[in-house]
PDB file of C-alpha atoms in Angstrom:
ATOM      1  CA  LYS A  77      44.638 -32.885 194.382  1.00  0.00           C
ATOM      2  CA  GLN A  78      44.290 -33.105 190.612  1.00  0.00           C
ATOM      3  CA  GLU A  79      40.874 -34.174 189.342  1.00  0.00           C
ATOM      4  CA  VAL A  80      40.010 -34.931 185.739  1.00  0.00           C
ATOM      5  CA  THR A  81      36.440 -34.779 184.464  1.00  0.00           C
ATOM      6  CA  GLN A  82      35.105 -35.915 181.111  1.00  0.00           C
ATOM      7  CA  ILE A  83      31.742 -34.778 179.839  1.00  0.00           C
ATOM      8  CA  PRO A  84      29.577 -36.278 178.498  1.00  0.00           C
ATOM      9  CA  ALA A  85      29.894 -39.782 179.933  1.00  0.00           C
ATOM     10  CA  ALA A  86      28.293 -41.191 176.789  1.00  0.00           C
ATOM     11  CA  LEU A  87      27.631 -39.848 173.308  1.00  0.00           C
ATOM     12  CA  SER A  88      25.781 -41.317 170.350  1.00  0.00           C
ATOM     13  CA  VAL A  89      26.086 -39.732 166.914  1.00  0.00           C
ATOM     14  CA  PRO A  90      25.273 -40.660 163.304  1.00  0.00           C
ATOM     15  CA  GLU A  91      28.091 -41.602 160.981  1.00  0.00           C
ATOM     16  CA  GLY A  92      29.818 -38.677 159.273  1.00  0.00           C
ATOM     17  CA  GLU A  93      29.255 -36.187 162.051  1.00  0.00           C
ATOM     18  CA  ASN A  94      32.086 -34.090 163.451  1.00  0.00           C
ATOM     19  CA  LEU A  95      32.231 -34.272 167.222  1.00  0.00           C
ATOM     20  CA  VAL A  96      34.059 -32.907 170.250  1.00  0.00           C
ATOM     21  CA  LEU A  97      34.918 -34.710 173.465  1.00  0.00           C
ATOM     22  CA  ASN A  98      35.750 -32.636 176.513  1.00  0.00           C
ATOM     23  CA  CYS A  99      38.265 -33.076 179.305  1.00  0.00           C
ATOM     24  CA  SER A 100      38.759 -30.678 182.207  1.00  0.00           C
ATOM     25  CA  PHE A 101      41.332 -30.718 184.979  1.00  0.00           C
ATOM     26  CA  THR A 102      41.498 -28.777 188.235  1.00  0.00           C
ATOM     27  CA  ASP A 103      45.242 -28.072 188.519  1.00  0.00           C
ATOM     28  CA  SER A 104      46.771 -26.278 185.538  1.00  0.00           C
ATOM     29  CA  ALA A 105      50.337 -27.212 186.541  1.00  0.00           C
ATOM     30  CA  ILE A 106      50.568 -30.153 184.180  1.00  0.00           C
ATOM     31  CA  TYR A 107      53.528 -31.711 182.399  1.00  0.00           C
ATOM     32  CA  ASN A 108      51.480 -33.231 179.595  1.00  0.00           C
ATOM     33  CA  LEU A 109      48.016 -34.478 178.657  1.00  0.00           C
ATOM     34  CA  GLN A 110      47.303 -37.689 176.825  1.00  0.00           C
ATOM     35  CA  TRP A 111      44.197 -38.964 175.028  1.00  0.00           C
ATOM     36  CA  PHE A 112      43.533 -42.685 174.853  1.00  0.00           C
ATOM     37  CA  ARG A 113      41.057 -44.957 173.180  1.00  0.00           C
ATOM     38  CA  GLN A 114      39.786 -48.184 174.761  1.00  0.00           C
ATOM     39  CA  ASP A 115      37.816 -50.837 172.922  1.00  0.00           C
ATOM     40  CA  PRO A 116      35.705 -53.265 175.018  1.00  0.00           C
ATOM     41  CA  GLY A 117      37.854 -55.816 176.802  1.00  0.00           C
ATOM     42  CA  LYS A 118      41.096 -54.301 175.510  1.00  0.00           C
ATOM     43  CA  GLY A 119      43.923 -52.198 176.819  1.00  0.00           C
ATOM     44  CA  LEU A 120      44.246 -48.470 176.222  1.00  0.00           C
ATOM     45  CA  THR A 121      45.683 -47.195 172.963  1.00  0.00           C
ATOM     46  CA  SER A 122      47.441 -43.837 172.993  1.00  0.00           C
ATOM     47  CA  LEU A 123      45.966 -41.416 170.469  1.00  0.00           C
ATOM     48  CA  LEU A 124      47.621 -38.074 171.103  1.00  0.00           C
ATOM     49  CA  LEU A 125      50.043 -36.586 173.589  1.00  0.00           C
ATOM     50  CA  ILE A 126      50.174 -32.830 174.158  1.00  0.00           C
ATOM     51  CA  GLN A 127      53.060 -31.321 176.073  1.00  0.00           C
ATOM     52  CA  SER A 128      52.281 -28.432 178.419  1.00  0.00           C
ATOM     53  CA  SER A 129      53.962 -25.974 176.032  1.00  0.00           C
ATOM     54  CA  GLN A 130      51.810 -27.052 173.078  1.00  0.00           C
ATOM     55  CA  ARG A 131      48.354 -25.879 172.066  1.00  0.00           C
ATOM     56  CA  GLU A 132      47.306 -28.779 169.869  1.00  0.00           C
ATOM     57  CA  GLN A 133      48.263 -32.037 168.235  1.00  0.00           C
ATOM     58  CA  THR A 134      46.831 -33.689 165.143  1.00  0.00           C
ATOM     59  CA  SER A 135      46.768 -37.250 163.897  1.00  0.00           C
ATOM     60  CA  GLY A 136      44.641 -38.045 160.868  1.00  0.00           C
ATOM     61  CA  ARG A 137      41.007 -37.194 161.646  1.00  0.00           C
ATOM     62  CA  LEU A 138      41.847 -36.454 165.291  1.00  0.00           C
ATOM     63  CA  ASN A 139      42.809 -33.088 166.714  1.00  0.00           C
ATOM     64  CA  ALA A 140      43.451 -32.459 170.386  1.00  0.00           C
ATOM     65  CA  SER A 141      43.724 -28.995 171.864  1.00  0.00           C
ATOM     66  CA  LEU A 142      45.003 -27.856 175.223  1.00  0.00           C
ATOM     67  CA  ASP A 143      44.181 -24.696 177.171  1.00  0.00           C
ATOM     68  CA  LYS A 144      46.166 -24.961 180.379  1.00  0.00           C
ATOM     69  CA  SER A 145      44.983 -21.694 181.869  1.00  0.00           C
ATOM     70  CA  SER A 146      41.358 -22.772 181.752  1.00  0.00           C
ATOM     71  CA  GLY A 147      42.120 -26.401 182.579  1.00  0.00           C
ATOM     72  CA  ARG A 148      40.566 -27.805 179.443  1.00  0.00           C
ATOM     73  CA  SER A 149      41.337 -30.087 176.548  1.00  0.00           C
ATOM     74  CA  THR A 150      39.156 -31.148 173.660  1.00  0.00           C
ATOM     75  CA  LEU A 151      39.422 -34.067 171.270  1.00  0.00           C
ATOM     76  CA  TYR A 152      37.911 -33.301 167.885  1.00  0.00           C
ATOM     77  CA  ILE A 153      36.976 -36.221 165.644  1.00  0.00           C
ATOM     78  CA  ALA A 154      36.199 -35.321 162.053  1.00  0.00           C
ATOM     79  CA  ALA A 155      33.847 -37.303 159.829  1.00  0.00           C
ATOM     80  CA  SER A 156      33.130 -39.949 162.452  1.00  0.00           C
ATOM     81  CA  GLN A 157      32.927 -43.615 161.437  1.00  0.00           C
ATOM     82  CA  PRO A 158      31.403 -46.673 163.160  1.00  0.00           C
ATOM     83  CA  GLY A 159      34.964 -47.866 163.795  1.00  0.00           C
ATOM     84  CA  ASP A 160      35.479 -44.838 166.035  1.00  0.00           C
ATOM     85  CA  SER A 161      33.054 -46.347 168.554  1.00  0.00           C
ATOM     86  CA  ALA A 162      34.987 -46.826 171.776  1.00  0.00           C
ATOM     87  CA  THR A 163      35.599 -45.214 175.149  1.00  0.00           C
ATOM     88  CA  TYR A 164      37.899 -42.207 175.057  1.00  0.00           C
ATOM     89  CA  LEU A 165      39.929 -41.287 178.136  1.00  0.00           C
ATOM     90  CA  CYS A 166      42.126 -38.339 178.901  1.00  0.00           C
ATOM     91  CA  ALA A 167      44.904 -38.281 181.475  1.00  0.00           C
ATOM     92  CA  VAL A 168      47.171 -35.575 182.840  1.00  0.00           C
ATOM     93  CA  ARG A 169      50.632 -35.789 184.344  1.00  0.00           C
ATOM     94  CA  ALA A 170      51.593 -33.168 186.884  1.00  0.00           C
ATOM     95  CA  GLN A 171      54.657 -30.939 186.657  1.00  0.00           C
ATOM     96  CA  GLY A 172      57.482 -31.314 189.095  1.00  0.00           C
ATOM     97  CA  GLY A 173      58.551 -34.831 188.301  1.00  0.00           C
ATOM     98  CA  SER A 174      55.378 -36.664 189.237  1.00  0.00           C
ATOM     99  CA  GLU A 175      55.451 -40.184 187.889  1.00  0.00           C
ATOM    100  CA  LYS A 176      51.676 -40.607 188.043  1.00  0.00           C
ATOM    101  CA  LEU A 177      48.906 -39.888 185.586  1.00  0.00           C
ATOM    102  CA  VAL A 178      45.416 -38.887 186.682  1.00  0.00           C
ATOM    103  CA  PHE A 179      42.671 -40.265 184.454  1.00  0.00           C
ATOM    104  CA  GLY A 180      39.156 -39.142 183.702  1.00  0.00           C
ATOM    105  CA  LYS A 181      36.395 -41.746 183.676  1.00  0.00           C
ATOM    106  CA  GLY A 182      36.021 -41.527 179.927  1.00  0.00           C
ATOM    107  CA  THR A 183      33.414 -40.782 177.308  1.00  0.00           C
ATOM    108  CA  LYS A 184      31.763 -43.774 175.642  1.00  0.00           C
ATOM    109  CA  LEU A 185      31.245 -42.917 171.983  1.00  0.00           C
ATOM    110  CA  THR A 186      28.860 -44.769 169.696  1.00  0.00           C
ATOM    111  CA  VAL A 187      28.846 -43.905 166.005  1.00  0.00           C
ATOM    112  CA  ASN A 188      25.752 -45.273 164.289  1.00  0.00           C
ATOM    113  CA  PRO A 189      25.897 -46.336 160.615  1.00  0.00           C
TER     114      PRO A 189
ATOM    115  CA  SER B 197      60.132 -51.344 168.629  1.00  0.00           C
ATOM    116  CA  GLN B 198      58.715 -51.631 172.113  1.00  0.00           C
ATOM    117  CA  THR B 199      56.199 -54.264 173.154  1.00  0.00           C
ATOM    118  CA  ILE B 200      54.417 -54.973 176.397  1.00  0.00           C
ATOM    119  CA  HIS B 201      53.114 -58.411 177.342  1.00  0.00           C
ATOM    120  CA  GLN B 202      50.703 -59.447 180.055  1.00  0.00           C
ATOM    121  CA  TRP B 203      49.700 -62.918 181.115  1.00  0.00           C
ATOM    122  CA  PRO B 204      47.488 -64.602 181.612  1.00  0.00           C
ATOM    123  CA  ALA B 205      44.847 -62.915 179.463  1.00  0.00           C
ATOM    124  CA  THR B 206      41.998 -64.247 181.602  1.00  0.00           C
ATOM    125  CA  LEU B 207      41.905 -65.855 185.005  1.00  0.00           C
ATOM    126  CA  VAL B 208      39.169 -67.294 187.211  1.00  0.00           C
ATOM    127  CA  GLN B 209      40.217 -67.853 190.803  1.00  0.00           C
ATOM    128  CA  PRO B 210      38.320 -68.798 193.988  1.00  0.00           C
ATOM    129  CA  VAL B 211      38.203 -66.472 196.988  1.00  0.00           C
ATOM    130  CA  GLY B 212      41.193 -67.000 199.248  1.00  0.00           C
ATOM    131  CA  SER B 213      43.494 -68.290 196.522  1.00  0.00           C
ATOM    132  CA  PRO B 214      46.820 -66.632 195.635  1.00  0.00           C
ATOM    133  CA  LEU B 215      47.402 -64.459 192.576  1.00  0.00           C
ATOM    134  CA  SER B 216      50.341 -63.697 190.335  1.00  0.00           C
ATOM    135  CA  LEU B 217      50.041 -61.525 187.235  1.00  0.00           C
ATOM    136  CA  GLU B 218      53.068 -60.803 185.128  1.00  0.00           C
ATOM    137  CA  CYS B 219      53.971 -57.926 182.871  1.00  0.00           C
ATOM    138  CA  THR B 220      57.051 -57.719 180.655  1.00  0.00           C
ATOM    139  CA  VAL B 221      58.228 -54.866 178.469  1.00  0.00           C
ATOM    140  CA  GLU B 222      60.546 -55.385 175.507  1.00  0.00           C
ATOM    141  CA  GLY B 223      62.653 -52.946 173.554  1.00  0.00           C
ATOM    142  CA  THR B 224      63.356 -50.359 176.232  1.00  0.00           C
ATOM    143  CA  SER B 225      65.488 -49.916 179.319  1.00  0.00           C
ATOM    144  CA  ASN B 226      64.676 -48.612 182.779  1.00  0.00           C
ATOM    145  CA  PRO B 227      61.049 -47.706 182.085  1.00  0.00           C
ATOM    146  CA  ASN B 228      58.573 -46.552 184.692  1.00  0.00           C
ATOM    147  CA  LEU B 229      56.097 -49.384 185.195  1.00  0.00           C
ATOM    148  CA  TYR B 230      52.492 -49.216 186.407  1.00  0.00           C
ATOM    149  CA  TRP B 231      49.661 -51.500 187.516  1.00  0.00           C
ATOM    150  CA  TYR B 232      46.090 -50.244 187.130  1.00  0.00           C
ATOM    151  CA  ARG B 233      42.750 -51.864 187.871  1.00  0.00           C
ATOM    152  CA  GLN B 234      39.536 -51.140 186.020  1.00  0.00           C
ATOM    153  CA  ALA B 235      36.436 -52.428 187.807  1.00  0.00           C
ATOM    154  CA  ALA B 236      33.039 -52.612 186.160  1.00  0.00           C
ATOM    155  CA  GLY B 237      31.441 -49.169 186.004  1.00  0.00           C
ATOM    156  CA  ARG B 238      34.429 -47.490 187.580  1.00  0.00           C
ATOM    157  CA  GLY B 239      37.388 -45.560 186.302  1.00  0.00           C
ATOM    158  CA  LEU B 240      41.003 -46.534 186.000  1.00  0.00           C
ATOM    159  CA  GLN B 241      42.584 -46.945 189.435  1.00  0.00           C
ATOM    160  CA  LEU B 242      46.357 -46.753 189.864  1.00  0.00           C
ATOM    161  CA  LEU B 243      47.520 -49.551 192.168  1.00  0.00           C
ATOM    162  CA  PHE B 244      51.328 -49.482 192.043  1.00  0.00           C
ATOM    163  CA  TYR B 245      54.127 -47.869 190.104  1.00  0.00           C
ATOM    164  CA  SER B 246      57.856 -48.445 189.940  1.00  0.00           C
ATOM    165  CA  VAL B 247      60.726 -46.222 188.827  1.00  0.00           C
ATOM    166  CA  GLY B 248      63.374 -48.920 189.115  1.00  0.00           C
ATOM    167  CA  ILE B 249      64.242 -52.463 190.195  1.00  0.00           C
ATOM    168  CA  GLY B 250      62.973 -53.098 193.700  1.00  0.00           C
ATOM    169  CA  GLN B 251      61.355 -49.652 193.937  1.00  0.00           C
ATOM    170  CA  ILE B 252      57.596 -49.898 194.414  1.00  0.00           C
ATOM    171  CA  SER B 253      55.126 -47.161 195.305  1.00  0.00           C
ATOM    172  CA  SER B 254      51.704 -48.210 196.524  1.00  0.00           C
ATOM    173  CA  GLU B 255      48.709 -46.049 195.814  1.00  0.00           C
ATOM    174  CA  VAL B 256      45.920 -48.043 197.390  1.00  0.00           C
ATOM    175  CA  PRO B 257      46.276 -50.006 200.643  1.00  0.00           C
ATOM    176  CA  GLN B 258      44.777 -53.438 200.076  1.00  0.00           C
ATOM    177  CA  ASN B 259      45.680 -57.099 199.927  1.00  0.00           C
ATOM    178  CA  LEU B 260      47.667 -56.723 196.715  1.00  0.00           C
ATOM    179  CA  SER B 261      51.410 -56.285 196.374  1.00  0.00           C
ATOM    180  CA  ALA B 262      53.804 -55.637 193.498  1.00  0.00           C
ATOM    181  CA  SER B 263      57.388 -56.500 192.786  1.00  0.00           C
ATOM    182  CA  ARG B 264      59.936 -55.616 190.138  1.00  0.00           C
ATOM    183  CA  PRO B 265      62.584 -58.330 190.153  1.00  0.00           C
ATOM    184  CA  GLN B 266      64.081 -57.278 186.806  1.00  0.00           C
ATOM    185  CA  ASP B 267      64.266 -54.012 184.906  1.00  0.00           C
ATOM    186  CA  ARG B 268      61.460 -54.841 182.501  1.00  0.00           C
ATOM    187  CA  GLN B 269      59.367 -57.197 184.622  1.00  0.00           C
ATOM    188  CA  PHE B 270      56.536 -56.149 186.916  1.00  0.00           C
ATOM    189  CA  ILE B 271      54.525 -58.623 188.968  1.00  0.00           C
ATOM    190  CA  LEU B 272      51.223 -58.135 190.801  1.00  0.00           C
ATOM    191  CA  SER B 273      50.496 -60.584 193.600  1.00  0.00           C
ATOM    192  CA  SER B 274      48.074 -61.453 196.327  1.00  0.00           C
ATOM    193  CA  LYS B 275      48.240 -64.078 199.034  1.00  0.00           C
ATOM    194  CA  LYS B 276      44.457 -64.352 199.389  1.00  0.00           C
ATOM    195  CA  LEU B 277      42.041 -63.003 196.829  1.00  0.00           C
ATOM    196  CA  LEU B 278      38.809 -61.231 197.743  1.00  0.00           C
ATOM    197  CA  LEU B 279      35.657 -60.976 195.646  1.00  0.00           C
ATOM    198  CA  SER B 280      36.352 -57.243 195.342  1.00  0.00           C
ATOM    199  CA  ASP B 281      39.639 -58.003 193.547  1.00  0.00           C
ATOM    200  CA  SER B 282      37.726 -58.924 190.403  1.00  0.00           C
ATOM    201  CA  GLY B 283      38.410 -56.576 187.541  1.00  0.00           C
ATOM    202  CA  PHE B 284      40.515 -55.811 184.503  1.00  0.00           C
ATOM    203  CA  TYR B 285      44.194 -55.383 185.374  1.00  0.00           C
ATOM    204  CA  LEU B 286      46.328 -53.283 183.098  1.00  0.00           C
ATOM    205  CA  CYS B 287      50.084 -52.920 183.040  1.00  0.00           C
ATOM    206  CA  ALA B 288      51.574 -49.783 181.534  1.00  0.00           C
ATOM    207  CA  TRP B 289      54.950 -48.192 181.005  1.00  0.00           C
ATOM    208  CA  ILE B 290      56.483 -44.809 180.324  1.00  0.00           C
ATOM    209  CA  PRO B 291      59.959 -44.466 178.774  1.00  0.00           C
ATOM    210  CA  ARG B 292      62.543 -42.462 180.710  1.00  0.00           C
ATOM    211  CA  THR B 293      63.516 -40.532 177.574  1.00  0.00           C
ATOM    212  CA  GLY B 294      61.561 -38.878 174.817  1.00  0.00           C
ATOM    213  CA  LEU B 295      58.033 -37.570 175.182  1.00  0.00           C
ATOM    214  CA  HIS B 296      57.116 -39.625 178.256  1.00  0.00           C
ATOM    215  CA  GLU B 297      54.068 -41.087 176.556  1.00  0.00           C
ATOM    216  CA  GLN B 298      52.298 -43.874 178.454  1.00  0.00           C
ATOM    217  CA  TYR B 299      51.668 -47.223 176.759  1.00  0.00           C
ATOM    218  CA  PHE B 300      49.382 -50.004 177.949  1.00  0.00           C
ATOM    219  CA  GLY B 301      49.397 -53.763 177.758  1.00  0.00           C
ATOM    220  CA  PRO B 302      46.448 -55.887 176.615  1.00  0.00           C
ATOM    221  CA  GLY B 303      45.201 -56.489 180.169  1.00  0.00           C
ATOM    222  CA  THR B 304      44.214 -59.462 182.329  1.00  0.00           C
ATOM    223  CA  ARG B 305      40.566 -60.138 183.120  1.00  0.00           C
ATOM    224  CA  LEU B 306      40.388 -61.523 186.676  1.00  0.00           C
ATOM    225  CA  THR B 307      37.189 -63.039 188.048  1.00  0.00           C
ATOM    226  CA  VAL B 308      37.169 -64.060 191.693  1.00  0.00           C
ATOM    227  CA  THR B 309      34.418 -66.568 192.472  1.00  0.00           C
TER     228      THR B 309
END
């Protein structure tokens, strides 16, 4: 059974700092991995999607990497801003036609001005 | 472009009352549709998913049910609500073509009193 773990559960950093959020998964047979952002009381917003054949994806100040063999993904946020404060979740979709995603519990990020 | 709608946005219902939450997707055909629940302090829990009209897969046995009467409409129901049904309900979809990226609706906050 696939399990997704995100460490740390919460992170507080000063504005301008570069930071890394971690996501690990137990079964490396994944179809893709997706990073989301959730603001309080809102739905999830997709940030980056990495296919199993890819190593990384970039969007603006965000860079997500994927190492399937070790079961790890990282989300790198450059030059963090207070507006980046949110909960970040990762989710994996299994190979073999699974229609389900397995989510981690998220990392709550606070960027202090 | 694609859009996903959920209503109502918030709902306060007494224990034992019925429930109907609706989700509609626009701008796509034959998507996979999902209902998740997010309870306070807990992760995202997959409740139901659907790969087509009338096709529902249940992930968690409970007093909730789901239906898909039309291609882009997904309904979550209950005949009698429990206190434990309180939470944030999120509808999501994945297109059948393309990158298979998951997108979420704005959510419904349900409080059972």
